[in-house]
Structure formats: C-alpha cells, structure tokens
C-alpha cells in the first residue's frame, strides 16, 4: 500500500542535487601579515590565505562538539572549518582580525550558503506587503456585519 501523503528523500540523491546546484564550497580570505621586528626595513608583508568551508557544508557533529566546548562558538567553529588551521590563528592573532571583520566573514559564509535568512521557513517576502482584511461584503447567504 502506498502512502500518498509522504515524500521520500534519499540522502545520496539530495547531496548530489545540492552539489550540482551549489557553486561555491569554500570562501578564501587573503590577508597580509605585518613584517616582524627582525625583518630588514622595506620587507614585503607576507600574504596568507585561509579557506573556510561554506556553512551548508559544516558537519552537524562538528557544530555539536563546538557548542559543547567553552569559548566563543563563532571563533571555535571558524577555526574548525578553516584550512590550514595555522592560517586562521595567524589571521586572528597576527593580522588582528576585528569583531566587525569577523561579522563580515560570517556574513559571507552565510551568503554563499544555499539558503538565505528566512528562506527555509516557507514564508514569502510578498506577505509583508499583503494588505489587511478587506471590508466585509454581503453575499446571498451571509448578511454583512456592520
């Protein structure tokens, strides 16, 4: 007997569809490390790249582990999805990443994900402009309330 009220989704097929639809899996952040004191004058700052996995690809196990740890969840999560890890540490400590820059980075990782804020809820943006209830009308069966 079939169940007409049920939809079956196979994980492998869903992953294949997501991979086909997704364009970006990593966001690369390029930054410069300031020269250290013992470098000769006129030394060129070192350029580093730290790659971050886009939020859609963050393993749920990793999220649970980070939330169980002490410390800042955003920083811990980014450290776990960054590669190479030492580049993330250099970004935070040596390049002195600011809170504003951290927010911007997290925003970029969210933006490149497959869904935007509110998109997964099923609500439509058109509902914000929908007018309220209209004035009562009369019909042949129901009297109008005045």
Coordinates of N, CA and C in Angstrom, one line a residue:
X1 N 0.8 -1.2 0.0 CA 0.0 0.0 0.0 C 0.9 1.2 0.0
X2 N 0.6 2.2 -0.9 CA 1.5 3.4 -1.0 C 0.9 4.4 0.0
X3 N 1.8 5.4 0.3 CA 1.4 6.4 1.2 C 1.5 7.7 0.5
X4 N 0.4 8.2 0.0 CA 0.4 9.4 -0.9 C 0.7 10.7 -0.1
X5 N 0.7 10.7 1.2 CA 1.0 11.9 2.0 C 2.4 12.0 2.3
X6 N 3.3 11.2 1.8 CA 4.6 11.1 2.2 C 5.6 11.3 1.0
X7 N 6.6 12.0 1.2 CA 7.7 12.2 0.2 C 8.9 11.5 0.8
X8 N 9.6 10.8 -0.1 CA 10.8 10.1 0.3 C 12.0 10.8 -0.3
X9 N 13.0 11.1 0.5 CA 14.2 11.8 0.0 C 15.4 10.9 0.4
X10 N 16.2 10.6 -0.6 CA 17.4 9.8 -0.4 C 18.6 10.7 -0.2
X11 N 19.3 10.4 0.9 CA 20.4 11.3 1.3 C 21.4 11.5 0.1
X12 N 21.8 10.4 -0.5 CA 22.8 10.4 -1.6 C 22.3 11.3 -2.8
X13 N 21.0 11.2 -3.1 CA 20.4 12.0 -4.2 C 20.4 13.4 -3.8
X14 N 20.0 13.7 -2.5 CA 19.9 15.1 -2.1 C 21.3 15.7 -2.1
X15 N 22.3 15.0 -1.7 CA 23.7 15.5 -1.7 C 24.1 15.8 -3.1
X16 N 23.8 14.9 -4.0 CA 24.2 15.1 -5.4 C 23.5 16.3 -6.0
X17 N 22.2 16.6 -5.6 CA 21.5 17.7 -6.1 C 22.1 19.0 -5.5
X18 N 22.4 19.0 -4.3 CA 23.0 20.1 -3.6 C 24.3 20.5 -4.2
X19 N 25.2 19.4 -4.5 CA 26.5 19.7 -5.0 C 26.4 20.2 -6.5
X20 N 25.4 19.8 -7.2 CA 25.2 20.2 -8.6 C 24.7 21.7 -8.6
X21 N 23.8 22.0 -7.6 CA 23.3 23.4 -7.6 C 24.2 24.4 -7.0
X22 N 25.0 23.9 -6.0 CA 25.9 24.9 -5.3 C 27.1 25.2 -6.2
X23 N 27.4 26.5 -6.2 CA 28.6 26.9 -7.0 C 29.8 27.0 -6.1
X24 N 29.7 27.5 -4.8 CA 30.8 27.7 -4.0 C 30.8 26.9 -2.8
X25 N 31.9 26.2 -2.5 CA 32.0 25.3 -1.3 C 33.0 26.0 -0.3
X26 N 33.9 26.8 -0.8 CA 34.9 27.4 0.1 C 34.9 28.9 -0.2
X27 N 35.2 29.7 0.9 CA 35.5 31.1 0.8 C 36.9 31.3 1.2
X28 N 37.7 31.8 0.3 CA 39.1 32.1 0.6 C 39.3 33.5 1.1
X29 N 39.9 33.7 2.3 CA 40.2 35.0 2.8 C 41.7 35.3 2.7
X30 N 42.1 36.2 1.9 CA 43.5 36.6 1.7 C 43.8 37.8 2.6
X31 N 44.9 37.6 3.4 CA 45.3 38.7 4.3 C 46.8 38.8 4.3
X32 N 47.3 40.0 4.8 CA 48.7 40.2 4.9 C 49.1 40.2 6.4
X33 N 50.3 39.6 6.6 CA 50.8 39.6 8.0 C 51.8 40.7 8.0
X34 N 51.8 41.6 9.0 CA 52.8 42.7 9.0 C 54.2 42.1 9.2
X35 N 55.2 42.8 8.7 CA 56.6 42.3 8.9 C 56.9 42.3 10.4
X36 N 57.7 41.3 10.8 CA 58.1 41.2 12.2 C 59.3 42.1 12.4
X37 N 59.6 42.4 13.7 CA 60.6 43.3 14.0 C 62.0 43.0 13.5
X38 N 62.3 41.7 13.4 CA 63.7 41.3 13.0 C 63.9 41.3 11.5
X39 N 62.8 41.6 10.7 CA 63.0 41.7 9.2 C 63.6 43.0 8.8
X40 N 64.4 42.9 7.7 CA 65.0 44.2 7.2 C 64.0 45.2 6.8
X41 N 64.4 46.5 6.9 CA 63.5 47.6 6.5 C 63.1 47.4 5.0
X42 N 61.8 47.7 4.7 CA 61.4 47.6 3.3 C 60.9 46.2 3.0
X43 N 60.9 45.3 4.0 CA 60.4 43.9 3.8 C 59.0 43.9 3.4
X44 N 58.6 43.0 2.4 CA 57.2 42.9 2.0 C 56.4 42.1 3.0
X45 N 55.2 42.6 3.3 CA 54.4 41.8 4.2 C 54.1 40.4 3.6
X46 N 54.0 39.4 4.5 CA 53.7 38.1 4.0 C 52.2 37.9 3.7
X47 N 51.8 37.4 2.5 CA 50.4 37.2 2.2 C 50.0 35.8 2.5
X48 N 48.9 35.6 3.2 CA 48.4 34.3 3.6 C 47.0 34.1 3.1
X49 N 46.6 32.9 2.9 CA 45.2 32.6 2.5 C 44.7 31.6 3.6
X50 N 43.5 31.9 4.0 CA 42.8 30.9 4.9 C 41.4 30.6 4.2
X51 N 41.2 29.3 4.0 CA 40.0 28.9 3.3 C 39.0 28.4 4.3
X52 N 37.7 28.9 4.2 CA 36.6 28.5 5.1 C 35.6 27.7 4.3
X53 N 35.1 26.6 4.9 CA 34.1 25.8 4.3 C 32.8 26.6 4.5
X54 N 31.9 26.7 3.4 CA 30.7 27.4 3.5 C 29.7 26.7 4.5
X55 N 28.9 27.4 5.1 CA 28.0 26.9 6.2 C 27.2 25.7 5.8
X56 N 26.8 25.6 4.6 CA 26.0 24.4 4.2 C 26.7 23.1 4.3
X57 N 28.0 23.2 4.3 CA 28.9 22.0 4.4 C 29.4 21.7 5.8
X58 N 29.1 22.5 6.8 CA 29.6 22.3 8.1 C 28.9 21.0 8.7
X59 N 29.7 20.0 9.1 CA 29.1 18.8 9.7 C 28.4 19.1 11.0
X60 N 27.2 18.5 11.2 CA 26.5 18.7 12.4 C 27.2 18.2 13.6
X61 N 28.0 17.1 13.5 CA 28.8 16.6 14.6 C 29.8 17.7 15.1
X62 N 30.3 18.4 14.1 CA 31.3 19.5 14.4 C 30.6 20.6 15.2
X63 N 29.4 21.0 14.7 CA 28.7 22.0 15.4 C 28.4 21.7 16.8
X64 N 27.9 20.4 17.0 CA 27.6 19.9 18.4 C 28.8 20.0 19.3
X65 N 30.0 19.5 18.7 CA 31.2 19.5 19.5 C 31.7 20.9 19.9
X66 N 31.5 21.8 19.0 CA 32.0 23.2 19.3 C 31.0 23.8 20.3
X67 N 29.7 23.6 20.2 CA 28.8 24.1 21.2 C 29.0 23.6 22.6
X68 N 29.6 22.4 22.7 CA 29.8 21.8 24.0 C 31.1 22.3 24.6
X69 N 32.0 22.9 23.8 CA 33.3 23.4 24.3 C 33.0 24.8 24.9
X70 N 34.0 25.2 25.7 CA 33.9 26.6 26.3 C 34.5 27.5 25.2
X71 N 34.3 28.8 25.4 CA 34.9 29.8 24.5 C 33.8 30.3 23.5
X72 N 34.3 31.1 22.6 CA 33.4 31.7 21.6 C 33.1 30.7 20.5
X73 N 31.8 30.4 20.4 CA 31.4 29.4 19.4 C 31.7 29.8 18.0
X74 N 31.6 31.1 17.6 CA 31.9 31.5 16.3 C 33.4 31.3 16.0
X75 N 34.2 31.7 16.9 CA 35.7 31.6 16.6 C 36.0 30.1 16.6
X76 N 35.5 29.3 17.5 CA 35.8 27.9 17.5 C 35.3 27.2 16.3
X77 N 34.1 27.6 15.8 CA 33.6 27.0 14.6 C 34.5 27.3 13.4
X78 N 34.8 28.6 13.3 CA 35.6 29.0 12.1 C 37.0 28.4 12.1
X79 N 37.6 28.2 13.3 CA 38.9 27.5 13.4 C 38.7 26.1 12.9
X80 N 37.6 25.4 13.2 CA 37.4 24.0 12.8 C 37.2 23.9 11.3
X81 N 36.6 24.9 10.7 CA 36.3 24.8 9.2 C 37.3 25.5 8.4
X82 N 38.3 26.1 9.0 CA 39.4 26.8 8.3 C 40.5 25.8 7.9
X83 N 41.1 26.1 6.8 CA 42.3 25.3 6.4 C 43.3 26.3 5.7
X84 N 44.5 26.2 6.0 CA 45.1 25.4 7.2 C 44.8 26.1 8.5
X85 N 44.7 25.3 9.6 CA 44.4 25.9 10.9 C 45.4 27.0 11.3
X86 N 46.7 26.8 11.0 CA 47.6 27.9 11.5 C 47.4 29.2 10.8
X87 N 46.8 29.2 9.6 CA 46.4 30.4 8.9 C 45.3 31.1 9.6
X88 N 44.4 30.4 10.2 CA 43.3 31.0 11.0 C 43.9 31.7 12.2
X89 N 44.8 30.9 12.9 CA 45.4 31.5 14.1 C 46.2 32.8 13.8
X90 N 46.9 32.8 12.6 CA 47.6 34.0 12.2 C 46.7 35.1 11.9
X91 N 45.5 34.8 11.3 CA 44.5 35.8 10.9 C 44.0 36.5 12.2
X92 N 43.7 35.7 13.2 CA 43.2 36.2 14.5 C 44.2 37.0 15.3
X93 N 45.4 36.4 15.4 CA 46.4 37.0 16.3 C 47.3 38.0 15.6
X94 N 47.9 37.6 14.6 CA 48.9 38.4 13.9 C 48.3 39.5 13.1
X95 N 47.3 39.1 12.3 CA 46.7 40.1 11.4 C 45.6 40.9 12.2
X96 N 45.3 40.5 13.4 CA 44.4 41.2 14.3 C 43.0 41.4 13.8
X97 N 42.4 40.3 13.4 CA 41.0 40.3 12.9 C 40.1 41.0 14.0
X98 N 39.3 41.9 13.5 CA 38.4 42.7 14.4 C 37.0 42.0 14.4
X99 N 36.2 42.4 15.4 CA 34.8 41.8 15.5 C 34.0 42.2 14.3
X100 N 34.2 43.4 13.8 CA 33.4 43.8 12.6 C 33.8 42.9 11.4
X101 N 35.1 42.6 11.2 CA 35.6 41.8 10.2 C 35.1 40.4 10.3
X102 N 35.1 39.9 11.6 CA 34.6 38.6 11.9 C 33.1 38.5 11.4
X103 N 32.3 39.5 11.8 CA 30.9 39.5 11.4 C 30.7 39.5 9.9
X104 N 31.6 40.3 9.2 CA 31.5 40.3 7.7 C 31.9 38.9 7.1
X105 N 32.9 38.3 7.7 CA 33.3 37.0 7.2 C 32.2 35.9 7.4
X106 N 31.6 36.0 8.6 CA 30.5 35.0 8.9 C 29.3 35.3 7.9
X107 N 29.1 36.6 7.6 CA 28.0 37.0 6.7 C 28.3 36.5 5.3
X108 N 29.6 36.5 4.9 CA 30.0 36.0 3.6 C 29.8 34.5 3.5
X109 N 30.1 33.8 4.6 CA 30.0 32.3 4.6 C 28.5 32.0 4.6
X110 N 27.6 32.8 5.2 CA 26.2 32.6 5.2 C 25.6 32.9 3.8
X111 N 26.1 34.0 3.2 CA 25.6 34.4 1.9 C 25.9 33.4 0.8
X112 N 27.0 32.7 0.9 CA 27.4 31.7 -0.1 C 26.7 30.4 0.1
X113 N 26.0 30.3 1.3 CA 25.3 29.0 1.5 C 24.0 29.0 0.6
X114 N 23.4 27.8 0.6 CA 22.3 27.6 -0.4 C 21.0 28.3 0.0
X115 N 20.9 28.7 1.3 CA 19.7 29.4 1.7 C 20.0 30.7 2.4
X116 N 19.1 31.7 2.3 CA 19.3 32.9 3.0 C 18.4 32.9 4.2
X117 N 18.7 33.9 5.0 CA 17.9 34.0 6.3 C 16.4 34.1 5.9
X118 N 15.6 33.2 6.5 CA 14.2 33.2 6.3 C 13.7 32.4 5.1
X119 N 14.7 32.0 4.3 CA 14.3 31.3 3.0 C 13.8 29.9 3.3
X120 N 14.3 29.3 4.3 CA 13.9 27.9 4.6 C 12.6 27.8 5.3
X121 N 12.0 28.8 5.8 CA 10.8 28.8 6.6 C 9.6 28.6 5.8
X122 N 9.6 28.8 4.5 CA 8.5 28.7 3.6 C 7.7 30.0 3.5
X123 N 8.1 31.0 4.3 CA 7.4 32.3 4.2 C 7.8 33.0 3.0
X124 N 6.9 33.8 2.5 CA 7.2 34.6 1.3 C 7.4 36.0 1.6
X125 N 8.3 36.7 0.8 CA 8.5 38.1 1.1 C 7.3 38.9 0.7
X126 N 6.5 38.4 -0.1 CA 5.3 39.2 -0.6 C 4.3 39.3 0.6
X127 N 4.4 38.5 1.6 CA 3.4 38.6 2.7 C 3.5 39.9 3.4
X128 N 4.7 40.5 3.4 CA 4.9 41.7 4.1 C 4.1 42.8 3.5
X129 N 3.8 42.8 2.2 CA 3.1 43.8 1.5 C 1.6 43.5 1.4
X130 N 1.2 42.3 1.9 CA -0.2 42.0 1.7 C -1.1 42.9 2.6
X131 N -2.1 43.5 2.1 CA -2.9 44.4 2.9 C -3.7 43.5 3.9
X132 N -4.2 44.2 4.9 CA -5.0 43.6 5.9 C -6.4 43.1 5.3
X133 N -7.2 42.6 6.2 CA -8.5 42.1 5.8 C -9.3 43.3 5.1
X134 N -10.0 42.9 4.1 CA -10.8 43.9 3.4 C -12.2 44.1 4.1
X135 N -12.9 45.2 3.7 CA -14.1 45.5 4.4 C -15.1 44.3 4.1
X136 N -16.0 44.1 5.0 CA -17.0 43.0 4.8 C -17.9 43.2 3.6
X137 N -18.2 42.2 3.0 CA -19.1 42.3 1.8 C -20.3 41.4 2.1
X138 N -21.4 41.7 1.4 CA -22.5 40.9 1.6 C -22.6 39.8 0.5
X139 N -23.2 38.7 0.8 CA -23.4 37.7 -0.2 C -24.9 37.2 -0.1
X140 N -25.3 36.4 -0.9 CA -26.6 35.9 -0.9 C -26.9 35.0 0.3
X141 N -25.9 34.4 1.0 CA -26.2 33.6 2.1 C -25.8 34.1 3.4
X142 N -24.9 35.1 3.5 CA -24.4 35.6 4.7 C -24.6 37.1 4.8
X143 N -25.3 37.6 5.8 CA -25.5 39.0 6.0 C -24.2 39.7 6.3
X144 N -24.0 40.9 5.8 CA -22.8 41.7 6.1 C -22.9 42.2 7.6
X145 N -21.7 42.1 8.3 CA -21.7 42.6 9.7 C -21.3 44.1 9.6
X146 N -22.1 44.9 10.3 CA -21.9 46.4 10.2 C -21.3 46.9 11.5

